[in-house]
Coordinates of C-alpha atoms in Angstrom, one line a residue:
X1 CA 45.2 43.7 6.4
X2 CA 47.4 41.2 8.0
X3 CA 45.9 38.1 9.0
X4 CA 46.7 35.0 11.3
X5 CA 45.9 31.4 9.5
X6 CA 43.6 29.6 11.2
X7 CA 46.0 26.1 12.1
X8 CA 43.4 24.9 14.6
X9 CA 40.3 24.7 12.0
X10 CA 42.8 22.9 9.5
X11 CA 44.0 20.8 12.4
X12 CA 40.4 19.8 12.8
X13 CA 39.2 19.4 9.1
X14 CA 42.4 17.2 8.2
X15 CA 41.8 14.8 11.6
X16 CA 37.9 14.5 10.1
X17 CA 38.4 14.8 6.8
X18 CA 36.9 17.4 5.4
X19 CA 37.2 19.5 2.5
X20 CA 36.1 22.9 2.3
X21 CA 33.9 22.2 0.5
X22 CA 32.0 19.1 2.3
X23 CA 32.7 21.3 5.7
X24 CA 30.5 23.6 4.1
X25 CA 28.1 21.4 3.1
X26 CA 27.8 19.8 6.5
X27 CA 27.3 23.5 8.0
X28 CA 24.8 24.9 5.3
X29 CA 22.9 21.4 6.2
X30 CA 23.1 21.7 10.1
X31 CA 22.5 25.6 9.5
X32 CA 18.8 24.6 8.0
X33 CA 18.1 22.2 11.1
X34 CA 18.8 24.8 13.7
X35 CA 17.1 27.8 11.7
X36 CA 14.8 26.1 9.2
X37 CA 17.0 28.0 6.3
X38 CA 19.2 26.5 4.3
X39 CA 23.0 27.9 4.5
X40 CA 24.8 30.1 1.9
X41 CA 28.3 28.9 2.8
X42 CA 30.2 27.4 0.6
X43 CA 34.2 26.2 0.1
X44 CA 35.6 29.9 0.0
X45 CA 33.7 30.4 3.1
X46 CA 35.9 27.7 4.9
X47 CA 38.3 28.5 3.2
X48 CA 38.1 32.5 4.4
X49 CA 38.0 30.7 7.9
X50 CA 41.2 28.9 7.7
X51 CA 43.1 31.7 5.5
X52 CA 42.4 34.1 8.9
X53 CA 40.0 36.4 6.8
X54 CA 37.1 35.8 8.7
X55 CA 37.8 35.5 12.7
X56 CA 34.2 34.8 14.2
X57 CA 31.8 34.0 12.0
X58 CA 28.2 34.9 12.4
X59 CA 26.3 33.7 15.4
X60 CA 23.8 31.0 13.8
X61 CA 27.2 29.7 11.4
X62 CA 29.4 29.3 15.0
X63 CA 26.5 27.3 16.4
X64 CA 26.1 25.6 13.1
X65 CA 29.5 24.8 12.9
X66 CA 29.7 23.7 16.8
X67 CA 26.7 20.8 16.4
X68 CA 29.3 19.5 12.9
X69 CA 32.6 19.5 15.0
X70 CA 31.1 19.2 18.7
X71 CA 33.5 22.1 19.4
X72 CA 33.1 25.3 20.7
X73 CA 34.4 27.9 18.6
X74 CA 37.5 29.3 20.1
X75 CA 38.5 25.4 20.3
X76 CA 38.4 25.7 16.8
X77 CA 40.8 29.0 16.3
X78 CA 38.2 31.2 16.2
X79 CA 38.3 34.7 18.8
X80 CA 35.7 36.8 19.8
X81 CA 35.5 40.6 18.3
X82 CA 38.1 42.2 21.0
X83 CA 39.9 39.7 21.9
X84 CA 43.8 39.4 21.2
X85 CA 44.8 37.2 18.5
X86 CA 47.2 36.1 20.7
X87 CA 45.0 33.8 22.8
X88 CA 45.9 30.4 22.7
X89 CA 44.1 27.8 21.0
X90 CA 42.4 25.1 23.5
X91 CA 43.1 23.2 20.5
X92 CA 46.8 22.5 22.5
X93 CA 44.6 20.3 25.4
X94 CA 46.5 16.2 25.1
X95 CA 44.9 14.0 23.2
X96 CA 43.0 12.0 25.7
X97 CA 40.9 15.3 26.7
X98 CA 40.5 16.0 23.1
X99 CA 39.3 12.5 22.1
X100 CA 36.0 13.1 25.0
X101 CA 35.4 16.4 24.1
X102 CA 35.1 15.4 20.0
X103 CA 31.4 14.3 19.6
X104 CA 31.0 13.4 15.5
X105 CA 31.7 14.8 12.5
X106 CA 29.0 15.6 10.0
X107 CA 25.3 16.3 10.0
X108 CA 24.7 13.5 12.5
X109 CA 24.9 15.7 15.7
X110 CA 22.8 18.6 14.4
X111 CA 19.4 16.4 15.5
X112 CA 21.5 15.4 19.0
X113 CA 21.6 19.5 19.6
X114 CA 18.3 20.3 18.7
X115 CA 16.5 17.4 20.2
X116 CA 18.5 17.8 24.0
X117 CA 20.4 21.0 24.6
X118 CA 22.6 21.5 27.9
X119 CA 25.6 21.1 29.2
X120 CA 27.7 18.1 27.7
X121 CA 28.3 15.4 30.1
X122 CA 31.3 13.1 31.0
X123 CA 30.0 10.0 30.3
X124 CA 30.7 8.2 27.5
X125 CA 28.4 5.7 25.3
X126 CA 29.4 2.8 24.2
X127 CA 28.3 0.0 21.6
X128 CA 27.1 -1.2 25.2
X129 CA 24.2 1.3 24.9
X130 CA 23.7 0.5 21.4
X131 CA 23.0 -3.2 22.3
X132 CA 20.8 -2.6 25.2
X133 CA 18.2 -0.5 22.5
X134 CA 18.6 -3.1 20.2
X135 CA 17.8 -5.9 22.3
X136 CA 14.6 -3.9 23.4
X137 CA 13.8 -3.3 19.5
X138 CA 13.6 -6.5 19.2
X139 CA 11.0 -6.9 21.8
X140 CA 8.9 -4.1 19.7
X141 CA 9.4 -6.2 16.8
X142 CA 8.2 -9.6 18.7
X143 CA 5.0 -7.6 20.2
X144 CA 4.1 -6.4 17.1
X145 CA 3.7 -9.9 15.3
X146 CA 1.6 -10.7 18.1
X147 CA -0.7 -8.1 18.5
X148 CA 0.0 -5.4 15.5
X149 CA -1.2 -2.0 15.1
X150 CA -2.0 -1.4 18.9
X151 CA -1.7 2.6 20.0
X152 CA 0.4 1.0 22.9
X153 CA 3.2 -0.5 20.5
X154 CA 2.9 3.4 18.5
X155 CA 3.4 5.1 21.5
X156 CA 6.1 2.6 23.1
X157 CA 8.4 2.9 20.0
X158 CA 7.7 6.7 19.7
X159 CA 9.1 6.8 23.5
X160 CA 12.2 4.6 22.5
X161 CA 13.4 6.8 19.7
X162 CA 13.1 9.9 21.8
X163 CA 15.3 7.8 24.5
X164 CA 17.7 6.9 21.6
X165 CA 18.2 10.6 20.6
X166 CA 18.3 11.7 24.2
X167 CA 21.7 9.3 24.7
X168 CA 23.5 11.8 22.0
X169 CA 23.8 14.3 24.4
X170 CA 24.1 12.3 27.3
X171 CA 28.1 12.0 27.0
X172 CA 30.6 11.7 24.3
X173 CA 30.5 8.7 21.8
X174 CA 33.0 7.9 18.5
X175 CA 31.3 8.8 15.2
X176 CA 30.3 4.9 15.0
X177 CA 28.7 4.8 18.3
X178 CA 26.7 7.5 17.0
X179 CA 25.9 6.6 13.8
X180 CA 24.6 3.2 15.5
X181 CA 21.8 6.0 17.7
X182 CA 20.8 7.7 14.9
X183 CA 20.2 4.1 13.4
X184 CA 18.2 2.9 16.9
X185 CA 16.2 6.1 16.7
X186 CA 14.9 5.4 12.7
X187 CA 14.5 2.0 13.6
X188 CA 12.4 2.5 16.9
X189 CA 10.2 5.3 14.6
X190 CA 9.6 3.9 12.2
X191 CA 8.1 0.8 13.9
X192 CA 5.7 3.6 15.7
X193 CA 5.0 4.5 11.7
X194 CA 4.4 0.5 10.8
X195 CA 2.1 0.4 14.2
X196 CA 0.2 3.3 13.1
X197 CA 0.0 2.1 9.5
X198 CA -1.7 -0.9 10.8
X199 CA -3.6 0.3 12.9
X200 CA -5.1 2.7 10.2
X201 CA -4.2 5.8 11.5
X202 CA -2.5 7.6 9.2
X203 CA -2.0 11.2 10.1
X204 CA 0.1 9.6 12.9
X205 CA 2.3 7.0 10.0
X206 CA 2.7 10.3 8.2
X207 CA 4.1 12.4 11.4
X208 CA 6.3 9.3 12.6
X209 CA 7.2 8.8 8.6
X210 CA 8.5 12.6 8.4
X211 CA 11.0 11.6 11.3
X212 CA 12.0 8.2 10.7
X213 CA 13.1 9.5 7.3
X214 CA 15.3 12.6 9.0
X215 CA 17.1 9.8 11.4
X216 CA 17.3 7.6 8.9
X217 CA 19.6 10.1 6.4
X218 CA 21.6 11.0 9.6
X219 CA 22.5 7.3 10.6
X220 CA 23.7 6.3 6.9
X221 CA 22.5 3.3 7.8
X222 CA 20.8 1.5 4.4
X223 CA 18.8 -1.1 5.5
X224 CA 16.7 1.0 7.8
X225 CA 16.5 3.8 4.8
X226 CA 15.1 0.7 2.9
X227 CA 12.5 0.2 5.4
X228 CA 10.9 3.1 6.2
X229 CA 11.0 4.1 2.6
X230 CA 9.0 0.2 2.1
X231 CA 6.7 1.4 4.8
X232 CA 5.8 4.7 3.2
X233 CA 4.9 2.8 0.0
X234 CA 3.1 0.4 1.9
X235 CA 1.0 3.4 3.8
X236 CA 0.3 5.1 0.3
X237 CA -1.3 1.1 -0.8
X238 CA -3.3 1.0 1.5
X239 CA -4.4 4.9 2.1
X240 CA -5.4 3.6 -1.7
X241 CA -2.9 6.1 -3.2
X242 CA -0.8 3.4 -5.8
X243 CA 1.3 6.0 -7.6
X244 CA 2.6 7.6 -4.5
X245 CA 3.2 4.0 -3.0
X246 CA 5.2 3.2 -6.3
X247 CA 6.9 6.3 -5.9
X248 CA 8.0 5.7 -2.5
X249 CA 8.9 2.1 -3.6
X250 CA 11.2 2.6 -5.9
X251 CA 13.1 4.4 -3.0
X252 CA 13.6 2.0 -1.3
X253 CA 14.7 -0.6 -4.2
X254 CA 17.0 1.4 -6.0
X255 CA 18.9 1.8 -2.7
X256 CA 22.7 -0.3 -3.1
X257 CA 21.4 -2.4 0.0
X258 CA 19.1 -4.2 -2.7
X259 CA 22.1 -4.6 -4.9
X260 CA 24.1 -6.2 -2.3
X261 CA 21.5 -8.7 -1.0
X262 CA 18.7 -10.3 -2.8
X263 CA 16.5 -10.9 0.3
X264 CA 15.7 -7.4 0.3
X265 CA 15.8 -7.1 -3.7
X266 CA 12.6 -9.9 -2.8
X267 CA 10.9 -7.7 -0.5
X268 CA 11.1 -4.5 -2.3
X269 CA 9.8 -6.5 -5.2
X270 CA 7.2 -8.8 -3.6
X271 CA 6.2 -4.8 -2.4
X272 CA 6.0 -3.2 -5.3
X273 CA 4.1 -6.5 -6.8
X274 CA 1.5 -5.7 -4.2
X275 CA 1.2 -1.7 -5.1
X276 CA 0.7 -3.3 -9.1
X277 CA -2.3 -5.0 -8.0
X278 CA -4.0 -2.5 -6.1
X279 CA -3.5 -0.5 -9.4
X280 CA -5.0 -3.7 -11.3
X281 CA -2.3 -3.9 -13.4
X282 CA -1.8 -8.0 -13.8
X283 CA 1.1 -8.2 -15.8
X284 CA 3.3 -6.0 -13.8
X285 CA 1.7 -7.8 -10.7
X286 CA 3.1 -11.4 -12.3
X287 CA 6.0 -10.0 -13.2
X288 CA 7.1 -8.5 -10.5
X289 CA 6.2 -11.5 -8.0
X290 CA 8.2 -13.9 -10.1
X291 CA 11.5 -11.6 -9.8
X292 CA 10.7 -11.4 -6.2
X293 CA 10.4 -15.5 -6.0
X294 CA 13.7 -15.6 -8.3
X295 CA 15.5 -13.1 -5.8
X296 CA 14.1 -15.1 -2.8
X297 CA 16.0 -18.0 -3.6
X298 CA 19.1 -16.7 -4.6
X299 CA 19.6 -14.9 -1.3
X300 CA 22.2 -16.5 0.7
X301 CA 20.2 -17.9 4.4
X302 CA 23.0 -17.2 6.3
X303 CA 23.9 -13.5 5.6
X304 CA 23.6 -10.7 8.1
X305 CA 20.3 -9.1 8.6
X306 CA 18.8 -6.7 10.9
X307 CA 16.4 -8.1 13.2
X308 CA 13.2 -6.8 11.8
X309 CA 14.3 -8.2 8.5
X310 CA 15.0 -11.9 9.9
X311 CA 11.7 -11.6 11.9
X312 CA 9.0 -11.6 9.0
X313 CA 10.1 -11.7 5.5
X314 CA 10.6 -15.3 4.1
X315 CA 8.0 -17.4 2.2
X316 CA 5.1 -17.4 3.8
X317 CA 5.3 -13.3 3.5
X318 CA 6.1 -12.8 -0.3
X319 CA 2.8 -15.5 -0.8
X320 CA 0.7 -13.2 1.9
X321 CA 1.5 -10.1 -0.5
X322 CA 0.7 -12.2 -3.4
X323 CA -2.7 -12.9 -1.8
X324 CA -3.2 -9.4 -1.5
X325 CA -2.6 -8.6 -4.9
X326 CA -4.2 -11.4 -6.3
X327 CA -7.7 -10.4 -3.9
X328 CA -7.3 -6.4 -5.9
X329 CA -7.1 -8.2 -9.2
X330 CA -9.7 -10.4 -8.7
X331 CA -8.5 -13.7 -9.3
X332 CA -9.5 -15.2 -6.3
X333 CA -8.4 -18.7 -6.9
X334 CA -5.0 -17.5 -7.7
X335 CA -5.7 -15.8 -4.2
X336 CA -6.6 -19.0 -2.3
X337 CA -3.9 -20.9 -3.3
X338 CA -1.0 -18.1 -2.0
X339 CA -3.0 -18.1 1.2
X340 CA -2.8 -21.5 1.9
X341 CA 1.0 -21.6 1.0
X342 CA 1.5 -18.7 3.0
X343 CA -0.3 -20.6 6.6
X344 CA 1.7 -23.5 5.7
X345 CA 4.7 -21.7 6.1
X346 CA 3.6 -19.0 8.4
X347 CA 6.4 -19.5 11.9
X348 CA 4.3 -19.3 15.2
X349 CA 5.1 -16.0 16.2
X350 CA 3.3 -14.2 13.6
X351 CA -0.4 -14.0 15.4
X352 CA -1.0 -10.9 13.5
X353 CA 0.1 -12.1 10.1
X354 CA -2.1 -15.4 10.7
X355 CA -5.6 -13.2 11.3
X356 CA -4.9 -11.0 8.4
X357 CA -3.9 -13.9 5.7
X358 CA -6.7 -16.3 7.2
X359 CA -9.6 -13.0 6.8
X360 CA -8.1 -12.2 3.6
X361 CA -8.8 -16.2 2.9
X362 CA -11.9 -16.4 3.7
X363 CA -12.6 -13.2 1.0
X364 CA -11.0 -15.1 -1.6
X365 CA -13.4 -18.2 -0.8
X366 CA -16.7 -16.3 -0.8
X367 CA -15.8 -14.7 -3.6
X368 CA -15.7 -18.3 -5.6
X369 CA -19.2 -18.6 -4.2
X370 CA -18.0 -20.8 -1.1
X371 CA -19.7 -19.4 1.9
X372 CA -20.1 -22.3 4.1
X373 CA -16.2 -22.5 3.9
X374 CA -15.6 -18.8 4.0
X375 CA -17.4 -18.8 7.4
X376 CA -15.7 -21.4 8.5
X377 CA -12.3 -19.9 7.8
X378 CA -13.3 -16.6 9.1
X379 CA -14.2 -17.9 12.2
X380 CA -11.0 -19.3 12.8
X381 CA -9.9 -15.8 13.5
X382 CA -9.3 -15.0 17.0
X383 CA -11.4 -12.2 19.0
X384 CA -8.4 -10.4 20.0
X385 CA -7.7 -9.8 16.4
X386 CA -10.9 -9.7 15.1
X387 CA -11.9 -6.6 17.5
X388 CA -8.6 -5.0 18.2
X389 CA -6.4 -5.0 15.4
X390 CA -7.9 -1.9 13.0
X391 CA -7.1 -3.9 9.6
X392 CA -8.6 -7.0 10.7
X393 CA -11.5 -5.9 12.2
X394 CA -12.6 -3.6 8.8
X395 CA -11.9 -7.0 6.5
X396 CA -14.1 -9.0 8.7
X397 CA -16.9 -6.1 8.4
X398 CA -16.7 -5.9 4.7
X399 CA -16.7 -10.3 4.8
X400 CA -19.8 -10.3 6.8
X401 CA -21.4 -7.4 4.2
X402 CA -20.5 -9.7 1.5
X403 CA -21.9 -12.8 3.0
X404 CA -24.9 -11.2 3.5
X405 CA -25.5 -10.1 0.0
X406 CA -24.6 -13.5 -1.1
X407 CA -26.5 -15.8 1.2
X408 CA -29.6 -13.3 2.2
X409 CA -31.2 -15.0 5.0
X410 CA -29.2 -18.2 5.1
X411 CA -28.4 -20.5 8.2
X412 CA -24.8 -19.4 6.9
X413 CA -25.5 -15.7 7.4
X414 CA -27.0 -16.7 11.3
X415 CA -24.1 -18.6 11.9
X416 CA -21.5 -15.5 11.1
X417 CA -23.9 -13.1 12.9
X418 CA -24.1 -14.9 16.2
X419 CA -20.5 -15.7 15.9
X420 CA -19.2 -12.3 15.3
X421 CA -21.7 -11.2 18.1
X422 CA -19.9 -13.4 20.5
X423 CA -16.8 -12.3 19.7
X424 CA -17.4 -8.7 20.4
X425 CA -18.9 -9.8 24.4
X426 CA -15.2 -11.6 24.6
X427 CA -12.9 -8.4 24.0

C-alpha cells in the first residue's frame, strides 16, 4: 500500500524534541489521565504515524496526543477516514500563528485539558501571571504562621490551585510559563494539605496530598516535590504512622534538590530526626539531628529559595523538631533546653510556631516534676491558639490531664483550671 510520510508530525517532534519513543511515553501517560488506562503505544507506534502507516489514530490516542502537542490532529498531518491525502497541512500557517497556537510539550497540559475544557482563548500568560500567584502564596504562607491549621487557610489555598490550573487554559503560554502553573498549583495545594495536617484533619491532608503530588510531577519543579513529599511524612508522624512517614521521607531527601543545597539536606534530616523519635529510636534520633545541624551550617544564607522555604526553616525550627523528638523519647531535659533555644530564635512572625513550642515546653517541664513552672509556661499561650488551632488545643488538654494526675487537688491544678476556663469565654 502506498503511503504518504507524515512531514508535519516530524516537523513537530524535531521543534520539541521528541523521540519516538519519549512521544510515546508522553501519550501513553496523558492517555491514562484522560481515560484512567495506561497507554499501549510505544516508539513503533510513532513511528507508524510519521512513516504514513497509520493516518488517524484512534479517537482517545488523537485526543491524547492533542493535550501533549496542544494541536489538533490534522495540524499534525493527520486526515480523517475519507478525506483526500491531498489536504494541506495547517502545519504551513507563519510562524507567529504557530507560536500562539503551540501550548506545551509533554505531560504538563494533560491536567490543563482535564481540569478546564473549551475553546482555547487568545490571551496569552505571561511570567506576569506567574508573579501575581506567587505574591498571593506568599500571603498563604504569612497567614499560616500566624494562625495555622484554620479550615479558612485549607479552603483559600484549595481555591488558589484551582485558579492556577484554570489559567492553563485561559490562553497560550511558552512551556516555561507553564511549567511555572503547574508549580503555583502544587505549591497553593499543598499548603491546603499542611493546613489540614495541622489542623488534624487528615482525610482532607490525604485528598489535597494525592493532588499536590500529581502537580507536583507535572511542574518538574524539585523543591516543591521536596515539600509535599516532607509534608506527607510529616502527616504519617503525626497520624502516628512512623514507617510510612520514613517512607515518604526518604522521598523527599533523596531528591537532587537536597544534593544541591544543604538547607534543605537540614530540613529533610531535622524531619526524618523527628519521625526516629516518634519511633523511639534515640540513636538514629541523635544522629540524624547532628547531620541536620552540620548541613545547617554549611548552607550558603544567600542562595535562592522559594518563599515557603525562607519563611520557617532556620534555627529556631530544626531545635522545635528536636523538641519534639526529644518529648517522644522522653528525655525531657534534653527537651527543655531545644525549646528555649528554639523561642530565642523564633522571628516574630511565627505566632503559630511560638504556641506549639511554648505547650510542647511546658510538657517537657511537668514532666521533670515542675508544675508551678509548667503552668506558668502554658499559660503564656494565647487563647486564639489555645482554642482554635487543633494541635495546640489537644497538647493543652493532654497538659492539663497530666497536671492533674501530678498535683491532685493543688492550688496549681485551680490555677490552670480557672485559667483555661477563661480562655475558652475569650474565643
Amino acid at each position: 500500500m502506498d503511503t504518504t510520510r507524515n512531514t508535519a508530525l516530524e516537523a513537530w517532534m524535531n521543534e520539541h524534541g521528541y523521540s519516538s519513543n519519549s512521544l510515546a511515553e508522553a501519550v501513553n501517560m496523558a492517555l491514562e489521565r484522560l481515560t484512567g488506562r495506561t497507554g499501549g503505544l510505544d516508539g513503533s507506534s510513532v513511528r507508524g504515524w510519521k512513516a504514513g502507516r497509520v493516518t488517524w489514530p484512534k479517537s482517545a490516542t488523537r485526543k491524547a496526543l492533542e493535550v501533549v502537542t496542544g494541536l489538533p490532529a490534522t495540524d499534525l498531518g493527520f486526515v480523517p477516514r475519507g478525506r483526500s491525502l491531498s489536504i494541506p497541512a495547517p502545519l504551513q500557517e507563519g510562524p507567529d500563528t504557530m507560536k500562539r497556537r503551540t501550548l506545551v510539550g509533554g505531560i504538563a497540559a494533560a491536567a490543563a485539558a482535564a481540569a478546564a475544557p473549551g475553546t482555547a482563548s487568545t490571551r496569552r500568560i505571561g511570567m506576569s501571571d506567574v508573579d501575581r500567584l506567587q505574591k498571593r502564596f506568599a500571603e498563604i504562607i504569612a497567614s499560616d504562621h500566624r494562625h495555622g491549621g484554620q479550615r479558612g487557610i485549607e479552603q483559600q489555598a484549595a481555591r488558589l490551585a484551582d485558579e492556577a490550573l484554570n489559567l492553563q487554559n485561559a490562553g497560550s503560554a511558552a512551556q516555561r510559563v507553564r511549567g511555572n502553573l503547574y508549580a503555583a498549583a502544587a505549591a497553593f495545594r499543598s499548603s491546603a494539605m499542611w493546613a489540614a495536617i495541622d489542623g488534624r484533619r487528615y482525610d482532607d491532608a490525604k485528598a489535597h496530598m494525592r493532588e499536590a503530588h500529581a502537580l507536583a510531577e507535572m511542574s518538574g519543579d524539585h523543591a516543591i516535590k521536596f515539600r509535599i513529599w516532607s509534608h506527607t511524612g510529616t502527616m504519617y508522624r503525626h497520624m502516628g504512622r512512623p514507617a510510612d512517614a520514613l517512607a515518604a521521607n526518604e522521598v523527599a531527601r533523596n531528591l537532587h534538590i537536597t544534593r544541591r543545597d544543604p538547607l534543605f539536606a537540614s530540613l529533610g534530616l531535622a524531619r526524618q530526626a523527628a519521625i526516629y523519635g516518634a519511633a523511639q529510636d534515640r540513636t538514629s534520633t541523635c544522629r540524624a539531628f547532628d547531620r541536620a545541624q552540620d548541613a545547617m551550617l554549611r548552607a550558603d544564607p544567600d542562595a535562592y529559595r522559594p518563599v515557603w522555604m525562607l519563611a520557617f526553616y532556620d534555627q529556631a525550627e530544626l531545635d522545635s523538631l528536636a523538641l519534639s523528638a526529644y518529648l517522644s523519647l522522653g528525655d525531657y531535659e534534653t527537651a527543655e533546653f531545644h525549646a528555649h533555644r528554639s523561642l530565642a530564635a523564633l522571628r516574630p512572625h511565627m505566632a503559630r510556631s511560638w504556641a506549639i513550642t511554648t505547650t510542647r515546653l511546658a510538657h517537657a517541664q511537668l514532666a521533670q516534676g515542675d508544675a508551678d513552672a509548667a503552668t506558668t509556661t502554658a499559660m503564656k499561650v494565647p487563647a486564639y491558639a489555645a482554642t482554635q488551632h487543633a494541635r495546640v488545643s489537644r497538647m493543652l488538654q493532654e497538659f492539663g490531664a497530666a497536671l492533674r494526675a501530678t498535683a491532685p487537688g493543688s492550688s496549681t491544678v485551680q490555677t490552670w483550671t480557672e485559667h483555661a476556663a477563661a480562655w475558652r469565654t475569650a474565643a
